[in-house]
Amino acid sequence: MVLDTSDSISPAFGWARAAESGCRFRRQAEADLPFLGRLYASTRAEELAPVPWSEADKAAFLDQQFRAQHAHYQQYYPNTDWLVITHGGENIGRFYIERWPSQHRIIDIAFLPEHRGKGYGEALLRDAMDEAADAGKDVSIHVEKFNPAMRLYRRLGFVTEEDKGVYDLMRWIRPGPRAA
C-alpha cells in the first residue's frame, strides 16, 4: 500500500470499485479510537436493544467490549492493514485485512448504520477478492451467523468452511487452478 498526496491510502493494485463508490482509506491512528468505538457500538445496538440495562451501562459495556476486541486484534493480527474508510471526508467505517502467505484474511469490515446497504461493502469486498486472486490466494473472514451481511458474502461466493459456534469461518475460493 502506498500513500497518495491526500494522505489517504491506495492499495498498490487499485481498488477501483471502492474508489468509484467514493470510498477512500487512511491508516488508523490513536485519534480514531473514539470513532472506532462508536462504530463498534453501532454494530451491537440491535443486539443490545432488548437488554434491560441503562444507556450508561450499555455504553460502558460496549466500550469495554470494543477495547477488548481492539487489544485482541492488535495482539493476534500484527501485520494487519488497519484502515478507516472515509467518504466525502467523513469517517464511515473500518476495514482490517491481513495478507497471509496462503490467503488474505479480512479481520473486520464495518460501516456506520447510515452507510450500510449502499454498495460500499460489496465494492470493497470485490476489490479485496480481485487483489487476492491476482496474488493467487483465497479470501477468508469470520462472520456472525445472524449478521445481515451473510447474504452479501454468500452472493459473492463465500462458503462456510468451518462452524465456529457463534461465527462461521467463510472462504471465497479464487477461480482458476488450485495450488498443489
mmCIF file with all atom_site columns, N, CA, C and O in Angstrom, residues 10-64:
data_model
loop_
_atom_site.group_PDB
_atom_site.id
_atom_site.type_symbol
_atom_site.label_atom_id
_atom_site.label_alt_id
_atom_site.label_comp_id
_atom_site.label_asym_id
_atom_site.label_entity_id
_atom_site.label_seq_id
_atom_site.pdbx_PDB_ins_code
_atom_site.Cartn_x
_atom_site.Cartn_y
_atom_site.Cartn_z
_atom_site.occupancy
_atom_site.B_iso_or_equiv
_atom_site.pdbx_formal_charge
_atom_site.auth_seq_id
_atom_site.auth_comp_id
_atom_site.auth_asym_id
_atom_site.auth_atom_id
_atom_site.pdbx_PDB_model_num
ATOM 1   N N  . SER A 1 10 ? -4.061  4.165  -0.937 1.00 0.00 ? 10 SER A N  1
ATOM 2   C CA . SER A 1 10 ? -4.492  3.444  -2.124 1.00 0.00 ? 10 SER A CA 1
ATOM 3   C C  . SER A 1 10 ? -3.706  2.152  -2.198 1.00 0.00 ? 10 SER A C  1
ATOM 4   O O  . SER A 1 10 ? -2.489  2.192  -2.292 1.00 0.00 ? 10 SER A O  1
ATOM 5   N N  . PRO A 1 11 ? -4.369  0.999  -2.117 1.00 0.00 ? 11 PRO A N  1
ATOM 6   C CA . PRO A 1 11 ? -3.631  -0.241 -2.308 1.00 0.00 ? 11 PRO A CA 1
ATOM 7   C C  . PRO A 1 11 ? -2.940  -0.219 -3.663 1.00 0.00 ? 11 PRO A C  1
ATOM 8   O O  . PRO A 1 11 ? -3.411  0.417  -4.603 1.00 0.00 ? 11 PRO A O  1
ATOM 9   N N  . ALA A 1 12 ? -1.823  -0.914 -3.739 1.00 0.00 ? 12 ALA A N  1
ATOM 10  C CA . ALA A 1 12 ? -0.968  -0.855 -4.921 1.00 0.00 ? 12 ALA A CA 1
ATOM 11  C C  . ALA A 1 12 ? -1.696  -1.226 -6.201 1.00 0.00 ? 12 ALA A C  1
ATOM 12  O O  . ALA A 1 12 ? -1.418  -0.675 -7.251 1.00 0.00 ? 12 ALA A O  1
ATOM 13  N N  . PHE A 1 13 ? -2.663  -2.142 -6.156 1.00 0.00 ? 13 PHE A N  1
ATOM 14  C CA . PHE A 1 13 ? -3.285  -2.596 -7.395 1.00 0.00 ? 13 PHE A CA 1
ATOM 15  C C  . PHE A 1 13 ? -4.489  -1.772 -7.799 1.00 0.00 ? 13 PHE A C  1
ATOM 16  O O  . PHE A 1 13 ? -5.003  -1.958 -8.881 1.00 0.00 ? 13 PHE A O  1
ATOM 17  N N  . GLY A 1 14 ? -4.994  -0.916 -6.953 1.00 0.00 ? 14 GLY A N  1
ATOM 18  C CA . GLY A 1 14 ? -6.112  -0.103 -7.387 1.00 0.00 ? 14 GLY A CA 1
ATOM 19  C C  . GLY A 1 14 ? -7.250  0.038  -6.423 1.00 0.00 ? 14 GLY A C  1
ATOM 20  O O  . GLY A 1 14 ? -7.386  1.027  -5.786 1.00 0.00 ? 14 GLY A O  1
ATOM 21  N N  . TRP A 1 15 ? -8.075  -0.941 -6.282 1.00 0.00 ? 15 TRP A N  1
ATOM 22  C CA . TRP A 1 15 ? -9.324  -0.863 -5.531 1.00 0.00 ? 15 TRP A CA 1
ATOM 23  C C  . TRP A 1 15 ? -10.280 0.069  -6.255 1.00 0.00 ? 15 TRP A C  1
ATOM 24  O O  . TRP A 1 15 ? -10.840 1.001  -5.692 1.00 0.00 ? 15 TRP A O  1
ATOM 25  N N  . ALA A 1 16 ? -10.452 -0.190 -7.524 1.00 0.00 ? 16 ALA A N  1
ATOM 26  C CA . ALA A 1 16 ? -11.239 0.668  -8.409 1.00 0.00 ? 16 ALA A CA 1
ATOM 27  C C  . ALA A 1 16 ? -12.706 0.764  -7.991 1.00 0.00 ? 16 ALA A C  1
ATOM 28  O O  . ALA A 1 16 ? -13.288 1.841  -8.037 1.00 0.00 ? 16 ALA A O  1
ATOM 29  N N  . ARG A 1 17 ? -13.319 -0.340 -7.615 1.00 0.00 ? 17 ARG A N  1
ATOM 30  C CA . ARG A 1 17 ? -14.741 -0.295 -7.260 1.00 0.00 ? 17 ARG A CA 1
ATOM 31  C C  . ARG A 1 17 ? -14.981 0.574  -6.028 1.00 0.00 ? 17 ARG A C  1
ATOM 32  O O  . ARG A 1 17 ? -15.915 1.358  -5.996 1.00 0.00 ? 17 ARG A O  1
ATOM 33  N N  . ALA A 1 18 ? -14.148 0.402  -5.016 1.00 0.00 ? 18 ALA A N  1
ATOM 34  C CA . ALA A 1 18 ? -14.291 1.215  -3.801 1.00 0.00 ? 18 ALA A CA 1
ATOM 35  C C  . ALA A 1 18 ? -14.078 2.691  -4.129 1.00 0.00 ? 18 ALA A C  1
ATOM 36  O O  . ALA A 1 18 ? -14.826 3.550  -3.671 1.00 0.00 ? 18 ALA A O  1
ATOM 37  N N  . ALA A 1 19 ? -13.078 2.975  -4.955 1.00 0.00 ? 19 ALA A N  1
ATOM 38  C CA . ALA A 1 19 ? -12.819 4.368  -5.347 1.00 0.00 ? 19 ALA A CA 1
ATOM 39  C C  . ALA A 1 19 ? -14.002 4.938  -6.130 1.00 0.00 ? 19 ALA A C  1
ATOM 40  O O  . ALA A 1 19 ? -14.412 6.080  -5.883 1.00 0.00 ? 19 ALA A O  1
ATOM 41  N N  . GLU A 1 20 ? -14.558 4.155  -7.043 1.00 0.00 ? 20 GLU A N  1
ATOM 42  C CA . GLU A 1 20 ? -15.710 4.622  -7.823 1.00 0.00 ? 20 GLU A CA 1
ATOM 43  C C  . GLU A 1 20 ? -16.918 4.901  -6.936 1.00 0.00 ? 20 GLU A C  1
ATOM 44  O O  . GLU A 1 20 ? -17.730 5.776  -7.236 1.00 0.00 ? 20 GLU A O  1
ATOM 45  N N  . SER A 1 21 ? -17.032 4.180  -5.833 1.00 0.00 ? 21 SER A N  1
ATOM 46  C CA . SER A 1 21 ? -18.155 4.399  -4.911 1.00 0.00 ? 21 SER A CA 1
ATOM 47  C C  . SER A 1 21 ? -17.919 5.608  -4.012 1.00 0.00 ? 21 SER A C  1
ATOM 48  O O  . SER A 1 21 ? -18.807 5.977  -3.244 1.00 0.00 ? 21 SER A O  1
ATOM 49  N N  . GLY A 1 22 ? -16.729 6.202  -4.114 1.00 0.00 ? 22 GLY A N  1
ATOM 50  C CA . GLY A 1 22 ? -16.405 7.375  -3.310 1.00 0.00 ? 22 GLY A CA 1
ATOM 51  C C  . GLY A 1 22 ? -15.668 7.058  -2.026 1.00 0.00 ? 22 GLY A C  1
ATOM 52  O O  . GLY A 1 22 ? -15.368 7.962  -1.246 1.00 0.00 ? 22 GLY A O  1
ATOM 53  N N  . CYS A 1 23 ? -15.365 5.798  -1.788 1.00 0.00 ? 23 CYS A N  1
ATOM 54  C CA . CYS A 1 23 ? -14.661 5.415  -0.572 1.00 0.00 ? 23 CYS A CA 1
ATOM 55  C C  . CYS A 1 23 ? -13.165 5.677  -0.699 1.00 0.00 ? 23 CYS A C  1
ATOM 56  O O  . CYS A 1 23 ? -12.570 5.448  -1.753 1.00 0.00 ? 23 CYS A O  1
ATOM 57  N N  . ARG A 1 24 ? -12.594 6.143  0.377  1.00 0.00 ? 24 ARG A N  1
ATOM 58  C CA . ARG A 1 24 ? -11.155 6.342  0.495  1.00 0.00 ? 24 ARG A CA 1
ATOM 59  C C  . ARG A 1 24 ? -10.720 5.666  1.788  1.00 0.00 ? 24 ARG A C  1
ATOM 60  O O  . ARG A 1 24 ? -11.540 5.365  2.644  1.00 0.00 ? 24 ARG A O  1
ATOM 61  N N  . PHE A 1 25 ? -9.424  5.475  1.945  1.00 0.00 ? 25 PHE A N  1
ATOM 62  C CA . PHE A 1 25 ? -8.890  4.790  3.112  1.00 0.00 ? 25 PHE A CA 1
ATOM 63  C C  . PHE A 1 25 ? -7.737  5.588  3.692  1.00 0.00 ? 25 PHE A C  1
ATOM 64  O O  . PHE A 1 25 ? -7.012  6.246  2.968  1.00 0.00 ? 25 PHE A O  1
ATOM 65  N N  . ARG A 1 26 ? -7.605  5.485  5.006  1.00 0.00 ? 26 ARG A N  1
ATOM 66  C CA . ARG A 1 26 ? -6.409  6.025  5.654  1.00 0.00 ? 26 ARG A CA 1
ATOM 67  C C  . ARG A 1 26 ? -6.067  5.113  6.819  1.00 0.00 ? 26 ARG A C  1
ATOM 68  O O  . ARG A 1 26 ? -6.921  4.403  7.343  1.00 0.00 ? 26 ARG A O  1
ATOM 69  N N  . ARG A 1 27 ? -4.801  5.145  7.151  1.00 0.00 ? 27 ARG A N  1
ATOM 70  C CA . ARG A 1 27 ? -4.353  4.300  8.249  1.00 0.00 ? 27 ARG A CA 1
ATOM 71  C C  . ARG A 1 27 ? -4.989  4.753  9.568  1.00 0.00 ? 27 ARG A C  1
ATOM 72  O O  . ARG A 1 27 ? -5.089  5.939  9.835  1.00 0.00 ? 27 ARG A O  1
ATOM 73  N N  . GLN A 1 28 ? -5.384  3.779  10.337 1.00 0.00 ? 28 GLN A N  1
ATOM 74  C CA . GLN A 1 28 ? -5.954  4.046  11.645 1.00 0.00 ? 28 GLN A CA 1
ATOM 75  C C  . GLN A 1 28 ? -4.894  4.679  12.539 1.00 0.00 ? 28 GLN A C  1
ATOM 76  O O  . GLN A 1 28 ? -3.739  4.275  12.531 1.00 0.00 ? 28 GLN A O  1
ATOM 77  N N  . ALA A 1 29 ? -5.300  5.665  13.323 1.00 0.00 ? 29 ALA A N  1
ATOM 78  C CA . ALA A 1 29 ? -4.415  6.331  14.276 1.00 0.00 ? 29 ALA A CA 1
ATOM 79  C C  . ALA A 1 29 ? -5.060  6.303  15.656 1.00 0.00 ? 29 ALA A C  1
ATOM 80  O O  . ALA A 1 29 ? -6.271  6.049  15.786 1.00 0.00 ? 29 ALA A O  1
ATOM 81  N N  . GLU A 1 30 ? -4.282  6.570  16.659 1.00 0.00 ? 30 GLU A N  1
ATOM 82  C CA . GLU A 1 30 ? -4.798  6.608  18.036 1.00 0.00 ? 30 GLU A CA 1
ATOM 83  C C  . GLU A 1 30 ? -5.998  7.550  18.148 1.00 0.00 ? 30 GLU A C  1
ATOM 84  O O  . GLU A 1 30 ? -6.956  7.266  18.872 1.00 0.00 ? 30 GLU A O  1
ATOM 85  N N  . ALA A 1 31 ? -5.963  8.656  17.419 1.00 0.00 ? 31 ALA A N  1
ATOM 86  C CA . ALA A 1 31 ? -7.060  9.631  17.459 1.00 0.00 ? 31 ALA A CA 1
ATOM 87  C C  . ALA A 1 31 ? -8.369  9.069  16.900 1.00 0.00 ? 31 ALA A C  1
ATOM 88  O O  . ALA A 1 31 ? -9.432  9.653  17.129 1.00 0.00 ? 31 ALA A O  1
ATOM 89  N N  . ASP A 1 32 ? -8.308  7.939  16.191 1.00 0.00 ? 32 ASP A N  1
ATOM 90  C CA . ASP A 1 32 ? -9.513  7.328  15.625 1.00 0.00 ? 32 ASP A CA 1
ATOM 91  C C  . ASP A 1 32 ? -10.256 6.441  16.622 1.00 0.00 ? 32 ASP A C  1
ATOM 92  O O  . ASP A 1 32 ? -11.375 6.005  16.333 1.00 0.00 ? 32 ASP A O  1
ATOM 93  N N  . LEU A 1 33 ? -9.667  6.159  17.774 1.00 0.00 ? 33 LEU A N  1
ATOM 94  C CA . LEU A 1 33 ? -10.293 5.222  18.705 1.00 0.00 ? 33 LEU A CA 1
ATOM 95  C C  . LEU A 1 33 ? -11.702 5.640  19.132 1.00 0.00 ? 33 LEU A C  1
ATOM 96  O O  . LEU A 1 33 ? -12.594 4.778  19.184 1.00 0.00 ? 33 LEU A O  1
ATOM 97  N N  . PRO A 1 34 ? -11.988 6.919  19.411 1.00 0.00 ? 34 PRO A N  1
ATOM 98  C CA . PRO A 1 34 ? -13.374 7.265  19.744 1.00 0.00 ? 34 PRO A CA 1
ATOM 99  C C  . PRO A 1 34 ? -14.349 6.944  18.593 1.00 0.00 ? 34 PRO A C  1
ATOM 100 O O  . PRO A 1 34 ? -15.430 6.389  18.829 1.00 0.00 ? 34 PRO A O  1
ATOM 101 N N  . PHE A 1 35 ? -13.968 7.273  17.363 1.00 0.00 ? 35 PHE A N  1
ATOM 102 C CA . PHE A 1 35 ? -14.821 6.922  16.214 1.00 0.00 ? 35 PHE A CA 1
ATOM 103 C C  . PHE A 1 35 ? -14.983 5.412  16.116 1.00 0.00 ? 35 PHE A C  1
ATOM 104 O O  . PHE A 1 35 ? -16.095 4.901  15.939 1.00 0.00 ? 35 PHE A O  1
ATOM 105 N N  . LEU A 1 36 ? -13.885 4.677  16.232 1.00 0.00 ? 36 LEU A N  1
ATOM 106 C CA . LEU A 1 36 ? -13.946 3.223  16.097 1.00 0.00 ? 36 LEU A CA 1
ATOM 107 C C  . LEU A 1 36 ? -14.796 2.607  17.203 1.00 0.00 ? 36 LEU A C  1
ATOM 108 O O  . LEU A 1 36 ? -15.503 1.619  16.976 1.00 0.00 ? 36 LEU A O  1
ATOM 109 N N  . GLY A 1 37 ? -14.753 3.186  18.392 1.00 0.00 ? 37 GLY A N  1
ATOM 110 C CA . GLY A 1 37 ? -15.613 2.728  19.480 1.00 0.00 ? 37 GLY A CA 1
ATOM 111 C C  . GLY A 1 37 ? -17.085 2.958  19.170 1.00 0.00 ? 37 GLY A C  1
ATOM 112 O O  . GLY A 1 37 ? -17.927 2.089  19.416 1.00 0.00 ? 37 GLY A O  1
ATOM 113 N N  . ARG A 1 38 ? -17.408 4.130  18.609 1.00 0.00 ? 38 ARG A N  1
ATOM 114 C CA . ARG A 1 38 ? -18.806 4.410  18.214 1.00 0.00 ? 38 ARG A CA 1
ATOM 115 C C  . ARG A 1 38 ? -19.245 3.465  17.099 1.00 0.00 ? 38 ARG A C  1
ATOM 116 O O  . ARG A 1 38 ? -20.376 2.970  17.091 1.00 0.00 ? 38 ARG A O  1
ATOM 117 N N  . LEU A 1 39 ? -18.347 3.220  16.155 1.00 0.00 ? 39 LEU A N  1
ATOM 118 C CA . LEU A 1 39 ? -18.653 2.300  15.063 1.00 0.00 ? 39 LEU A CA 1
ATOM 119 C C  . LEU A 1 39 ? -18.943 0.906  15.617 1.00 0.00 ? 39 LEU A C  1
ATOM 120 O O  . LEU A 1 39 ? -19.937 0.278  15.257 1.00 0.00 ? 39 LEU A O  1
ATOM 121 N N  . TYR A 1 40 ? -18.081 0.434  16.504 1.00 0.00 ? 40 TYR A N  1
ATOM 122 C CA . TYR A 1 40 ? -18.284 -0.875 17.121 1.00 0.00 ? 40 TYR A CA 1
ATOM 123 C C  . TYR A 1 40 ? -19.642 -0.917 17.822 1.00 0.00 ? 40 TYR A C  1
ATOM 124 O O  . TYR A 1 40 ? -20.419 -1.867 17.649 1.00 0.00 ? 40 TYR A O  1
ATOM 125 N N  . ALA A 1 41 ? -19.941 0.109  18.614 1.00 0.00 ? 41 ALA A N  1
ATOM 126 C CA . ALA A 1 41 ? -21.213 0.159  19.333 1.00 0.00 ? 41 ALA A CA 1
ATOM 127 C C  . ALA A 1 41 ? -22.389 0.089  18.364 1.00 0.00 ? 41 ALA A C  1
ATOM 128 O O  . ALA A 1 41 ? -23.401 -0.570 18.648 1.00 0.00 ? 41 ALA A O  1
ATOM 129 N N  . SER A 1 42 ? -22.254 0.730  17.212 1.00 0.00 ? 42 SER A N  1
ATOM 130 C CA . SER A 1 42 ? -23.351 0.716  16.235 1.00 0.00 ? 42 SER A CA 1
ATOM 131 C C  . SER A 1 42 ? -23.600 -0.679 15.685 1.00 0.00 ? 42 SER A C  1
ATOM 132 O O  . SER A 1 42 ? -24.715 -0.998 15.284 1.00 0.00 ? 42 SER A O  1
ATOM 133 N N  . THR A 1 43 ? -22.572 -1.522 15.678 1.00 0.00 ? 43 THR A N  1
ATOM 134 C CA . THR A 1 43 ? -22.739 -2.883 15.166 1.00 0.00 ? 43 THR A CA 1
ATOM 135 C C  . THR A 1 43 ? -23.405 -3.789 16.185 1.00 0.00 ? 43 THR A C  1
ATOM 136 O O  . THR A 1 43 ? -23.846 -4.886 15.844 1.00 0.00 ? 43 THR A O  1
ATOM 137 N N  . ARG A 1 44 ? -23.485 -3.342 17.438 1.00 0.00 ? 44 ARG A N  1
ATOM 138 C CA . ARG A 1 44 ? -24.067 -4.152 18.503 1.00 0.00 ? 44 ARG A CA 1
ATOM 139 C C  . ARG A 1 44 ? -25.386 -3.592 19.025 1.00 0.00 ? 44 ARG A C  1
ATOM 140 O O  . ARG A 1 44 ? -26.002 -4.164 19.919 1.00 0.00 ? 44 ARG A O  1
ATOM 141 N N  . ALA A 1 45 ? -25.825 -2.442 18.476 1.00 0.00 ? 45 ALA A N  1
ATOM 142 C CA . ALA A 1 45 ? -27.012 -1.749 19.001 1.00 0.00 ? 45 ALA A CA 1
ATOM 143 C C  . ALA A 1 45 ? -28.256 -2.622 18.959 1.00 0.00 ? 45 ALA A C  1
ATOM 144 O O  . ALA A 1 45 ? -29.002 -2.705 19.944 1.00 0.00 ? 45 ALA A O  1
ATOM 145 N N  . GLU A 1 46 ? -28.495 -3.283 17.843 1.00 0.00 ? 46 GLU A N  1
ATOM 146 C CA . GLU A 1 46 ? -29.693 -4.120 17.712 1.00 0.00 ? 46 GLU A CA 1
ATOM 147 C C  . GLU A 1 46 ? -29.668 -5.272 18.709 1.00 0.00 ? 46 GLU A C  1
ATOM 148 O O  . GLU A 1 46 ? -30.680 -5.599 19.335 1.00 0.00 ? 46 GLU A O  1
ATOM 149 N N  . GLU A 1 47 ? -28.510 -5.861 18.868 1.00 0.00 ? 47 GLU A N  1
ATOM 150 C CA . GLU A 1 47 ? -28.344 -6.976 19.793 1.00 0.00 ? 47 GLU A CA 1
ATOM 151 C C  . GLU A 1 47 ? -28.627 -6.554 21.241 1.00 0.00 ? 47 GLU A C  1
ATOM 152 O O  . GLU A 1 47 ? -29.209 -7.318 22.023 1.00 0.00 ? 47 GLU A O  1
ATOM 153 N N  . LEU A 1 48 ? -28.206 -5.347 21.610 1.00 0.00 ? 48 LEU A N  1
ATOM 154 C CA . LEU A 1 48 ? -28.378 -4.890 22.989 1.00 0.00 ? 48 LEU A CA 1
ATOM 155 C C  . LEU A 1 48 ? -29.706 -4.185 23.252 1.00 0.00 ? 48 LEU A C  1
ATOM 156 O O  . LEU A 1 48 ? -30.040 -3.925 24.403 1.00 0.00 ? 48 LEU A O  1
ATOM 157 N N  . ALA A 1 49 ? -30.453 -3.880 22.209 1.00 0.00 ? 49 ALA A N  1
ATOM 158 C CA . ALA A 1 49 ? -31.713 -3.141 22.379 1.00 0.00 ? 49 ALA A CA 1
ATOM 159 C C  . ALA A 1 49 ? -32.636 -3.775 23.424 1.00 0.00 ? 49 ALA A C  1
ATOM 160 O O  . ALA A 1 49 ? -33.185 -3.057 24.265 1.00 0.00 ? 49 ALA A O  1
ATOM 161 N N  . PRO A 1 50 ? -32.843 -5.090 23.418 1.00 0.00 ? 50 PRO A N  1
ATOM 162 C CA . PRO A 1 50 ? -33.777 -5.666 24.391 1.00 0.00 ? 50 PRO A CA 1
ATOM 163 C C  . PRO A 1 50 ? -33.200 -5.855 25.805 1.00 0.00 ? 50 PRO A C  1
ATOM 164 O O  . PRO A 1 50 ? -33.923 -6.202 26.721 1.00 0.00 ? 50 PRO A O  1
ATOM 165 N N  . VAL A 1 51 ? -31.904 -5.636 25.967 1.00 0.00 ? 51 VAL A N  1
ATOM 166 C CA . VAL A 1 51 ? -31.272 -5.840 27.277 1.00 0.00 ? 51 VAL A CA 1
ATOM 167 C C  . VAL A 1 51 ? -31.737 -4.737 28.227 1.00 0.00 ? 51 VAL A C  1
ATOM 168 O O  . VAL A 1 51 ? -31.658 -3.552 27.886 1.00 0.00 ? 51 VAL A O  1
ATOM 169 N N  . PRO A 1 52 ? -32.212 -5.109 29.416 1.00 0.00 ? 52 PRO A N  1
ATOM 170 C CA . PRO A 1 52 ? -32.801 -4.116 30.324 1.00 0.00 ? 52 PRO A CA 1
ATOM 171 C C  . PRO A 1 52 ? -31.758 -3.342 31.144 1.00 0.00 ? 52 PRO A C  1
ATOM 172 O O  . PRO A 1 52 ? -31.884 -3.198 32.356 1.00 0.00 ? 52 PRO A O  1
ATOM 173 N N  . TRP A 1 53 ? -30.758 -2.828 30.497 1.00 0.00 ? 53 TRP A N  1
ATOM 174 C CA . TRP A 1 53 ? -29.734 -2.024 31.161 1.00 0.00 ? 53 TRP A CA 1
ATOM 175 C C  . TRP A 1 53 ? -29.986 -0.557 30.851 1.00 0.00 ? 53 TRP A C  1
ATOM 176 O O  . TRP A 1 53 ? -30.598 -0.221 29.831 1.00 0.00 ? 53 TRP A O  1
ATOM 177 N N  . SER A 1 54 ? -29.424 0.295  31.674 1.00 0.00 ? 54 SER A N  1
ATOM 178 C CA . SER A 1 54 ? -29.483 1.729  31.387 1.00 0.00 ? 54 SER A CA 1
ATOM 179 C C  . SER A 1 54 ? -28.598 2.013  30.174 1.00 0.00 ? 54 SER A C  1
ATOM 180 O O  . SER A 1 54 ? -27.704 1.219  29.834 1.00 0.00 ? 54 SER A O  1
ATOM 181 N N  . GLU A 1 55 ? -28.829 3.150  29.541 1.00 0.00 ? 55 GLU A N  1
ATOM 182 C CA . GLU A 1 55 ? -27.989 3.539  28.400 1.00 0.00 ? 55 GLU A CA 1
ATOM 183 C C  . GLU A 1 55 ? -26.533 3.688  28.837 1.00 0.00 ? 55 GLU A C  1
ATOM 184 O O  . GLU A 1 55 ? -25.613 3.329  28.089 1.00 0.00 ? 55 GLU A O  1
ATOM 185 N N  . ALA A 1 56 ? -26.318 4.186  30.047 1.00 0.00 ? 56 ALA A N  1
ATOM 186 C CA . ALA A 1 56 ? -24.945 4.337  30.562 1.00 0.00 ? 56 ALA A CA 1
ATOM 187 C C  . ALA A 1 56 ? -24.283 2.974  30.742 1.00 0.00 ? 56 ALA A C  1
ATOM 188 O O  . ALA A 1 56 ? -23.099 2.804  30.410 1.00 0.00 ? 56 ALA A O  1
ATOM 189 N N  . ASP A 1 57 ? -25.037 1.990  31.258 1.00 0.00 ? 57 ASP A N  1
ATOM 190 C CA . ASP A 1 57 ? -24.483 0.647  31.427 1.00 0.00 ? 57 ASP A CA 1
ATOM 191 C C  . ASP A 1 57 ? -24.177 0.007  30.076 1.00 0.00 ? 57 ASP A C  1
ATOM 192 O O  . ASP A 1 57 ? -23.152 -0.662 29.904 1.00 0.00 ? 57 ASP A O  1
ATOM 193 N N  . LYS A 1 58 ? -25.068 0.193  29.102 1.00 0.00 ? 58 LYS A N  1
ATOM 194 C CA . LYS A 1 58 ? -24.824 -0.332 27.760 1.00 0.00 ? 58 LYS A CA 1
ATOM 195 C C  . LYS A 1 58 ? -23.578 0.310  27.157 1.00 0.00 ? 58 LYS A C  1
ATOM 196 O O  . LYS A 1 58 ? -22.734 -0.377 26.563 1.00 0.00 ? 58 LYS A O  1
ATOM 197 N N  . ALA A 1 59 ? -23.454 1.625  27.311 1.00 0.00 ? 59 ALA A N  1
ATOM 198 C CA . ALA A 1 59 ? -22.286 2.334  26.761 1.00 0.00 ? 59 ALA A CA 1
ATOM 199 C C  . ALA A 1 59 ? -21.000 1.837  27.411 1.00 0.00 ? 59 ALA A C  1
ATOM 200 O O  . ALA A 1 59 ? -19.992 1.625  26.725 1.00 0.00 ? 59 ALA A O  1
ATOM 201 N N  . ALA A 1 60 ? -21.015 1.636  28.728 1.00 0.00 ? 60 ALA A N  1
ATOM 202 C CA . ALA A 1 60 ? -19.822 1.148  29.426 1.00 0.00 ? 60 ALA A CA 1
ATOM 203 C C  . ALA A 1 60 ? -19.468 -0.267 28.966 1.00 0.00 ? 60 ALA A C  1
ATOM 204 O O  . ALA A 1 60 ? -18.290 -0.581 28.732 1.00 0.00 ? 60 ALA A O  1
ATOM 205 N N  . PHE A 1 61 ? -20.481 -1.116 28.819 1.00 0.00 ? 61 PHE A N  1
ATOM 206 C CA . PHE A 1 61 ? -20.258 -2.475 28.345 1.00 0.00 ? 61 PHE A CA 1
ATOM 207 C C  . PHE A 1 61 ? -19.662 -2.466 26.938 1.00 0.00 ? 61 PHE A C  1
ATOM 208 O O  . PHE A 1 61 ? -18.682 -3.168 26.660 1.00 0.00 ? 61 PHE A O  1
ATOM 209 N N  . LEU A 1 62 ? -20.243 -1.675 26.053 1.00 0.00 ? 62 LEU A N  1
ATOM 210 C CA . LEU A 1 62 ? -19.758 -1.619 24.670 1.00 0.00 ? 62 LEU A CA 1
ATOM 211 C C  . LEU A 1 62 ? -18.346 -1.060 24.596 1.00 0.00 ? 62 LEU A C  1
ATOM 212 O O  . LEU A 1 62 ? -17.526 -1.534 23.795 1.00 0.00 ? 62 LEU A O  1
ATOM 213 N N  . ASP A 1 63 ? -18.033 -0.080 25.424 1.00 0.00 ? 63 ASP A N  1
ATOM 214 C CA . ASP A 1 63 ? -16.672 0.458  25.449 1.00 0.00 ? 63 ASP A CA 1
ATOM 215 C C  . ASP A 1 63 ? -15.685 -0.617 25.902 1.00 0.00 ? 63 ASP A C  1
ATOM 216 O O  . ASP A 1 63 ? -14.627 -0.791 25.289 1.00 0.00 ? 63 ASP A O  1
ATOM 217 N N  . GLN A 1 64 ? -16.055 -1.369 26.923 1.00 0.00 ? 64 GLN A N  1
ATOM 218 C CA . GLN A 1 64 ? -15.187 -2.449 27.409 1.00 0.00 ? 64 GLN A CA 1
ATOM 219 C C  . GLN A 1 64 ? -15.010 -3.516 26.333 1.00 0.00 ? 64 GLN A C  1
ATOM 220 O O  . GLN A 1 64 ? -13.906 -3.992 26.095 1.00 0.00 ? 64 GLN A O  1
#
